[in-house]
Coordinates of C-alpha atoms in Angstrom, one line a residue:
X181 CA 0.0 0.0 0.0
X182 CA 0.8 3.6 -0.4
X183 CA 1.0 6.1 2.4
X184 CA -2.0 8.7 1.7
X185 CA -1.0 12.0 1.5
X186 CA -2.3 13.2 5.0
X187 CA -0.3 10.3 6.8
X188 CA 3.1 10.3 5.3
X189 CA 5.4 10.4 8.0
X190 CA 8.4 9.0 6.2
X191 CA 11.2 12.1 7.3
X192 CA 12.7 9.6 9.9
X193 CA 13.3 5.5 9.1
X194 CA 14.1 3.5 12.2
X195 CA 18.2 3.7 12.2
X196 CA 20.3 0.9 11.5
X197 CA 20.7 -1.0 14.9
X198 CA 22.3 -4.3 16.2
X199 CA 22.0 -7.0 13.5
X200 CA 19.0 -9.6 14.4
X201 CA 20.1 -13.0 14.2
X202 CA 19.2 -14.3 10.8
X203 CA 16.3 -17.1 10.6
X204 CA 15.1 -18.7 7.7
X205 CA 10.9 -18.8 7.8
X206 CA 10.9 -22.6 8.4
X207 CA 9.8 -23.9 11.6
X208 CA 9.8 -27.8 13.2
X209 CA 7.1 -29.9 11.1
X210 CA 3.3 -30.0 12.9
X211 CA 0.7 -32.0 12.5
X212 CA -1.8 -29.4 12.4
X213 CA -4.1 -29.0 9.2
X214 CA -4.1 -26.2 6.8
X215 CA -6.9 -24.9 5.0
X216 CA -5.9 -24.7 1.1
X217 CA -6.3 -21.2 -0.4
X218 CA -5.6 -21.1 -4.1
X219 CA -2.4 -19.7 -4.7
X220 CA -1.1 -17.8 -7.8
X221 CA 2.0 -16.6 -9.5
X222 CA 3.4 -13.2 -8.7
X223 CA 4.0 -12.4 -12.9
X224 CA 6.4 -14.3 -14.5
X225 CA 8.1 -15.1 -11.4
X226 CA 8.3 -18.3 -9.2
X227 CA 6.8 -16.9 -6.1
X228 CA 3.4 -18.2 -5.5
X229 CA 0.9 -16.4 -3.2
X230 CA -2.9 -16.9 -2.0
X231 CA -5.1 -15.2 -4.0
X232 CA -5.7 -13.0 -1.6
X233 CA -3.0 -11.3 1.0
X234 CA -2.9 -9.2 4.2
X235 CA -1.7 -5.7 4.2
X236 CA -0.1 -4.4 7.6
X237 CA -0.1 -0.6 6.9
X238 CA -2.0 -0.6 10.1
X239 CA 0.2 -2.7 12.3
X240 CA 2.2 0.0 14.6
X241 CA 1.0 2.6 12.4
X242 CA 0.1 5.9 14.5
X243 CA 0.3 8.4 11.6
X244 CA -2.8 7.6 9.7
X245 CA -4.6 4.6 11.2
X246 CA -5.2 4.0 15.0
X247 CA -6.6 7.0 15.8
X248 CA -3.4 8.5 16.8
X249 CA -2.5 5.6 19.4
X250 CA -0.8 2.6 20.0
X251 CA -1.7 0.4 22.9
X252 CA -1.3 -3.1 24.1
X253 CA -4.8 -4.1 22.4
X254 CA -4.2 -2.6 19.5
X255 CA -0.9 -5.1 19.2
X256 CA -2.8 -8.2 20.5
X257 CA -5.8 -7.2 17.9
X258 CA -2.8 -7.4 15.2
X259 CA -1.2 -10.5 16.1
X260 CA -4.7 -12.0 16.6
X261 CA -5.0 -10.7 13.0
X262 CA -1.7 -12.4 11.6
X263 CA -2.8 -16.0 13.5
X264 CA -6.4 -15.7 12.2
X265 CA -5.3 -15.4 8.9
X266 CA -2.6 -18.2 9.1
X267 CA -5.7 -20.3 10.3
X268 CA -7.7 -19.8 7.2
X269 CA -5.0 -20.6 4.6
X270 CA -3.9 -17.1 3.8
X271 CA 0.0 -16.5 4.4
X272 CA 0.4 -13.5 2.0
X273 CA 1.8 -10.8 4.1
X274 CA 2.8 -7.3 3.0
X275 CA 4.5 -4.5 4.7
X276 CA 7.5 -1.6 4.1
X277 CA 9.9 0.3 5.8
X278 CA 7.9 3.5 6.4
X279 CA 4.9 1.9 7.7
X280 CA 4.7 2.7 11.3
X281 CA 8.3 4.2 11.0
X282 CA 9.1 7.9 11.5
X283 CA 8.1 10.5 14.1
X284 CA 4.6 9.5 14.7
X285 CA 5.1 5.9 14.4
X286 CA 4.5 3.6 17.4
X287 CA 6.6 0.4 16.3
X288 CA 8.2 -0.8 12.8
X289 CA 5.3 -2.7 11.1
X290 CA 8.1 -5.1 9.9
X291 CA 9.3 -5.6 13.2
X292 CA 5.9 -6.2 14.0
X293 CA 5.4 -9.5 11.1
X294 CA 8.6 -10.7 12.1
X295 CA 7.9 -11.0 15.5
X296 CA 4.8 -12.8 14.9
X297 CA 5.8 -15.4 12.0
X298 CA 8.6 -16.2 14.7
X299 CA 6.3 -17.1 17.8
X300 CA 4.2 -18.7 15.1
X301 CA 6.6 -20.8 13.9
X302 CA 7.7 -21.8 17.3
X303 CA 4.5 -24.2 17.4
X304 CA 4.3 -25.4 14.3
X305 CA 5.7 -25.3 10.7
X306 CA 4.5 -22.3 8.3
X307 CA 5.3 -21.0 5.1
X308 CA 4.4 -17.4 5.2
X309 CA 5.1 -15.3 1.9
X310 CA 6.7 -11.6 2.8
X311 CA 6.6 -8.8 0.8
X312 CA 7.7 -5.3 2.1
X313 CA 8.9 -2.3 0.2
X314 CA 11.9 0.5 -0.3
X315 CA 11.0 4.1 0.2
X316 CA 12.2 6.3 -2.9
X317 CA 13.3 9.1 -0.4
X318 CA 15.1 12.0 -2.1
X319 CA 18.8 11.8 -0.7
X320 CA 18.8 7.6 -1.5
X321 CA 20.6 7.7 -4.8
X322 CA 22.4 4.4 -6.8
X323 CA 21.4 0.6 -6.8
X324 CA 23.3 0.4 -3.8
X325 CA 20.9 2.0 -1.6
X326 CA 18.1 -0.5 -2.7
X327 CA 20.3 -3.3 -1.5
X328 CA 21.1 -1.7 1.5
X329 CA 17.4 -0.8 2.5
X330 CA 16.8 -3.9 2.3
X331 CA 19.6 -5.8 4.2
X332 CA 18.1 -3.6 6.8
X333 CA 14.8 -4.9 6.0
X334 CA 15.6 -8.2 6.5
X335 CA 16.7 -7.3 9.9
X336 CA 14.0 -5.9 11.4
X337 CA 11.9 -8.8 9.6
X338 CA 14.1 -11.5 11.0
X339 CA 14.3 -13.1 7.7
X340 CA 17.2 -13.9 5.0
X341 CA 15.2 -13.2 2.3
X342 CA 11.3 -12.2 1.4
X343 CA 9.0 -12.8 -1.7
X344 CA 8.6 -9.9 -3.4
X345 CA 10.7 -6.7 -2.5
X346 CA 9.0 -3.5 -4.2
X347 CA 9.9 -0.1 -5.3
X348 CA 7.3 1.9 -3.1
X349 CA 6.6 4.8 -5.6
X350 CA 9.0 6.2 -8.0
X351 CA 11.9 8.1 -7.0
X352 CA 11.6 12.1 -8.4
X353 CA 15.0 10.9 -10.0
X354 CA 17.7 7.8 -9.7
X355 CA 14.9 5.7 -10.9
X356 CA 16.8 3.7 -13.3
X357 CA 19.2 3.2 -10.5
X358 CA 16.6 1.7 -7.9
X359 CA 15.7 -0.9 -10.7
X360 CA 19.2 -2.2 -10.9
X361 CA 19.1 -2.5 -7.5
X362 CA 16.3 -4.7 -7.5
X363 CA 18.1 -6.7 -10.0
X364 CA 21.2 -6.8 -8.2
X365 CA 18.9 -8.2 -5.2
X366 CA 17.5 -11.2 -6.7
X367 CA 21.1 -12.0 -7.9
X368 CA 22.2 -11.5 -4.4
X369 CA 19.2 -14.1 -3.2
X370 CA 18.4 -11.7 -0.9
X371 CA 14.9 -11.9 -2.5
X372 CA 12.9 -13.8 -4.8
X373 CA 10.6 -11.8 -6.9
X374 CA 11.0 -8.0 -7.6
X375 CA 7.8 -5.6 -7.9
X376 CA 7.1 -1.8 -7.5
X377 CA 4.0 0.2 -6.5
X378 CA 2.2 3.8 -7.5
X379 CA 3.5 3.5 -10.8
X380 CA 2.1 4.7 -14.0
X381 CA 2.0 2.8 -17.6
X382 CA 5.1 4.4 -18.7
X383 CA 7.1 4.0 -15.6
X384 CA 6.0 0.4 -16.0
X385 CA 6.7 -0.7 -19.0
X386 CA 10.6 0.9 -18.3
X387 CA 10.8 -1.0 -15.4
X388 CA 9.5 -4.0 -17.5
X389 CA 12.1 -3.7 -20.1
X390 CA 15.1 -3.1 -18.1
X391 CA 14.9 -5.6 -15.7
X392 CA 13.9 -8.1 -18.4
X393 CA 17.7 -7.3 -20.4
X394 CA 18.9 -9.1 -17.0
X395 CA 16.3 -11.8 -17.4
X396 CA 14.1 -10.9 -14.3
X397 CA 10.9 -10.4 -14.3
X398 CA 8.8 -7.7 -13.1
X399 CA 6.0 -9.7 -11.2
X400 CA 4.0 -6.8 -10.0
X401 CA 2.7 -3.2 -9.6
X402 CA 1.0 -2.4 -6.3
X403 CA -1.6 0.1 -6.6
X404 CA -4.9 1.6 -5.1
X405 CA -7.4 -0.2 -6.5
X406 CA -11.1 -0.6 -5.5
X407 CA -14.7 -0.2 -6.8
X408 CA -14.2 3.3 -5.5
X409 CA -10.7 4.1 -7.1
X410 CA -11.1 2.4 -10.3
X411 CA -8.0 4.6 -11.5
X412 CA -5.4 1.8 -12.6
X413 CA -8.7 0.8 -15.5
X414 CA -8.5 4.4 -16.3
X415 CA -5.2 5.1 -16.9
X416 CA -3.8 2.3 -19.0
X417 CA -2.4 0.3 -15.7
X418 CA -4.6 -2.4 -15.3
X419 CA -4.5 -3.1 -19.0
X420 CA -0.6 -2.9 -19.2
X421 CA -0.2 -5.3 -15.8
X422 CA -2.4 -7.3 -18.0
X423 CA -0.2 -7.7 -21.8
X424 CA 2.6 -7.7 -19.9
X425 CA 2.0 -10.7 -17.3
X426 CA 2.8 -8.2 -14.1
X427 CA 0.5 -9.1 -11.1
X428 CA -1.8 -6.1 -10.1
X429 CA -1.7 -6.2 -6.3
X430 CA -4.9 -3.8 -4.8
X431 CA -4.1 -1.9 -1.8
X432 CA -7.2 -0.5 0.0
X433 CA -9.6 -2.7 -1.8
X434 CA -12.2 -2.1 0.6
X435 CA -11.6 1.5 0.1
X436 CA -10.2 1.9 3.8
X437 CA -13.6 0.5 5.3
X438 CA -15.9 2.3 3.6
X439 CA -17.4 -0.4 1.0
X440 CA -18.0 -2.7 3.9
X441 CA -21.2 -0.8 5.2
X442 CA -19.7 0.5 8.5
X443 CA -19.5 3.6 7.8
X444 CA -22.5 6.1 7.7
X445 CA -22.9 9.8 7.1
X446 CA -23.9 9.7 11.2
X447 CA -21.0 7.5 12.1
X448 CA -18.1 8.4 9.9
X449 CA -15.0 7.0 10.1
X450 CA -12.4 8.8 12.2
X451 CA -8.9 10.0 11.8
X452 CA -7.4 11.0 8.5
X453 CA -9.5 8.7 6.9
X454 CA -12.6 11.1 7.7
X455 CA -11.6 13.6 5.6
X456 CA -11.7 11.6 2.7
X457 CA -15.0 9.7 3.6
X458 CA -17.1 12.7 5.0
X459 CA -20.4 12.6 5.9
X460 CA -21.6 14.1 2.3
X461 CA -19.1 11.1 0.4
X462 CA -21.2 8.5 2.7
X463 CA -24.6 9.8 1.7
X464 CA -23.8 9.7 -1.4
X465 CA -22.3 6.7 -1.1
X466 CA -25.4 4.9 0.2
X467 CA -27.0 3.7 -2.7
X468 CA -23.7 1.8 -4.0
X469 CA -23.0 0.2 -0.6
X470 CA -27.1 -0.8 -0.3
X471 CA -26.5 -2.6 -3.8
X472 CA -23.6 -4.5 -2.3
X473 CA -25.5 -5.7 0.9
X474 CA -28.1 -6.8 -1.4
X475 CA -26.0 -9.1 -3.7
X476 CA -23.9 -10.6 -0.5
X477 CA -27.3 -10.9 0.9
X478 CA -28.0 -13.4 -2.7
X479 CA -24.6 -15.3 -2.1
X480 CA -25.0 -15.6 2.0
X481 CA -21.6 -13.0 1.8
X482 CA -20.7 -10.0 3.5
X483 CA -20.3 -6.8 1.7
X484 CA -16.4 -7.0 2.3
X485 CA -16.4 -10.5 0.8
X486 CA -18.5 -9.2 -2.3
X487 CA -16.1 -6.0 -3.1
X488 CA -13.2 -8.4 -2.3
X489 CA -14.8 -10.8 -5.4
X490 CA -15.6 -8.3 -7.6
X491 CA -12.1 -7.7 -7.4
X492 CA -10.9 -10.3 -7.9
X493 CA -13.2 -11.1 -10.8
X494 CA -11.2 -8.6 -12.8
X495 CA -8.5 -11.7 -13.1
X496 CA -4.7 -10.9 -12.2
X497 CA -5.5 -9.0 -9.2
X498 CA -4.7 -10.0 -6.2
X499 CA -6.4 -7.9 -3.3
X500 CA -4.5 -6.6 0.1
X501 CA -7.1 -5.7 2.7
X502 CA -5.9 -4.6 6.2
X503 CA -6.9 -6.7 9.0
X504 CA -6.4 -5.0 12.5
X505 CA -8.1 -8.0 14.0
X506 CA -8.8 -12.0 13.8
X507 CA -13.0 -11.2 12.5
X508 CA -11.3 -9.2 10.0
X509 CA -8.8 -11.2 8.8
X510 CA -11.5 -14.3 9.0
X511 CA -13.8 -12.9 7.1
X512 CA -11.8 -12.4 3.8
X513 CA -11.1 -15.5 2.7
X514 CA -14.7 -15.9 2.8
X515 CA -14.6 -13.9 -0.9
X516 CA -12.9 -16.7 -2.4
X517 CA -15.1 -19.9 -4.1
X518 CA -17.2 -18.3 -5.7
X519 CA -18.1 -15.6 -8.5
X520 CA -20.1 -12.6 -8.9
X521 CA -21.9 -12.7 -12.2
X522 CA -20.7 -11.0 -15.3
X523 CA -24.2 -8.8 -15.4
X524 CA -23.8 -7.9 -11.2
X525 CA -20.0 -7.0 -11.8
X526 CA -20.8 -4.8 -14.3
X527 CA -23.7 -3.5 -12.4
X528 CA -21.5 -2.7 -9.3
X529 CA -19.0 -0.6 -11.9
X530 CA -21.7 1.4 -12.9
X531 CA -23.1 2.1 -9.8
X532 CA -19.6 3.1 -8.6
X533 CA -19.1 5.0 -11.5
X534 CA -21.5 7.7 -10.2
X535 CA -19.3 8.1 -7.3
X536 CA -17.1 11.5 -7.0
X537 CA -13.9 10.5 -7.8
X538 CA -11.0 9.7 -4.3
X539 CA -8.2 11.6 -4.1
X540 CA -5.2 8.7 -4.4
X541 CA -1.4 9.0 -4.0
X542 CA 0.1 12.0 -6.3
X543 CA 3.3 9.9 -7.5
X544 CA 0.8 8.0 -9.5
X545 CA 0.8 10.5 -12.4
X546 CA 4.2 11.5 -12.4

């Protein structure tokens, strides 16, 4: 995910400290049963994920979610979160450096997933696929600061390697340089897929071409991408990620909460977020989220699981929600096994398409 404009907090990273010692994510066999999520390739790459993932923007976060707070229940709702979803068959985890990092961060988000795949993994075996992400700041310049990034990374994850390491937007320059970095990381085996977020069908298709002289593929582009923010159809991205075999991985795909019905124009949500969805967006809102409830209603599905579908429906697209609890995380897997009609996806696009438009990360159009 990308940090919204309001709740960037990225002047300050969590400094280099004392090395972790170095596990790999592979714990004692256990006899305890799995459910099967269907997993799929990230692009051309090797790296299989579940069709649907977790995204831990949330987890130590103070600077846009949380209300400004960090407590003890807020960090047993998210480990609760990480075992719940572990429990249902989804191990598709994804995080980055600035999340929770900087001046009004509580606690490293990375250090956060680490911690957790290590206490889970001291009762049973898991296989939990990590993907976190290097901030484009200003003064990083070269393919060396890529690699160093994420060694550091790696520390605070616990971890020799992740899944898919990701440019988080693009740089305002040096951009060339980050993508040999990535390159030079998967040659390293300090990761096995590369990726990169917020970027537009220009920036993508360059990133596509150079890493593909090296014979690497580009196996994703993470962008906002819901029923409300419908950009990435828009702008040539979705249809790019498509001809070029590039996954499409949607952050905020429930549009921050506000698709799943809990939000009203008499109980908006608060934070940051409430100045996006206001009071006048939810009235207006009303008639697209009453559809939804009304087509979950049809399946026996909840209007999360029924945005999480339809997105899902558009194939190559595999959805991110946040869970900050285990009835969150639970309840997403229930969007998978089934399929929204062609006529009711269509519907739902329409409907949506009346909506005033969101306001999504700027770097997008650069």
């Amino acid at each position: 995910m990308a940090l919204q404009v309001c709740g960037t907090a990225f002047s300050l990273l969590p400094p280099r400290g004392r090395r972790a010692v170095i596990t790999r994510a592979v714990a004692p066999e256990s006899t305890t049963t799995k459910v099967e999520v269907e997993k799929v390739n990230l692009g051309g790459s090797e790296v299989r994920v579940t069709k649907i993932g977790i995204g831990a923007w949330s987890w130590g976060d103070t600077a846009y979610w949380n209300n400004f707070q960090w407590d003890d229940r807020k960090l047993k709702g998210a480990k609760a979160a990480f075992n719940a979803s572990i429990d249902v068959g989804i191990t598709f985890f994804d995080t980055a450096e600035v999340y929770g990092a900087g001046v009004m961060g509580a606690v490293s988000s990375e250090l956060l997933l680490g911690r957790f795949i290590k206490e889970r993994q001291q009762k049973e075996a898991v296989e939990v696929a990590v993907a976190t992400k290097f901030a484009a700041l200003p003064w990083r310049l070269g393919r060396q600061s890529v690699i160093s990034a994420l060694k550091d990374s790696l520390s605070r994850l616990d971890l020799t390697s992740v899944e898919l390491y990701q440019l988080h937007w693009p740089g305002i320059w040096g951009n060339e340089g980050y993508i040999d970095g990535l390159g030079d990381a998967v040659e390293q085996g300090l990761v096995k897929a590369v990726g990169v977020s917020n970027y537009n069908e220009k920036r993508l298709r360059d990133a596509y071409t150079q890493l593909k002289k090296r014979g690497i593929p580009l196996a994703s582009n993470q962008v906002n991408y819901s029923l409300l923010y419908r950009l990435p159809e828009q702008n040539g991205v979705k249809a790019t990620c498509d001809e070029l075999g590039i996954t499409l991985i949607a952050y905020s795909p429930i549009a921050q909460g506000a698709l799943t019905g809990k939000y009203t124009p008499e109980n908006p949500p608060t934070g940051p977020r409430g100045r996006i969805y206001t009071p006048e967006y939810l009235r207006k809102l009303q008639p697209l989220v009453t559809r939804i409830k009304e087509i979950g209603q049809n399946y026996g599905k909840t209007p999360t699981q029924v945005v999480l579908n339809w997105l899902i429906a558009q194939e190559n697209t595999v959805p991110i929600p946040g869970a900050k609890n285990a009835e969150q995380a639970t309840e997403f897997v229930g969007a998978l096994g089934w399929r929204l009609t062609e006529e009711e996806i269509e519907e739902l696009r329409s409907i949506a398409s009346e909506m005033p438009s969101i306001v999504g990360f700027p770097v997008e159009k650069l």
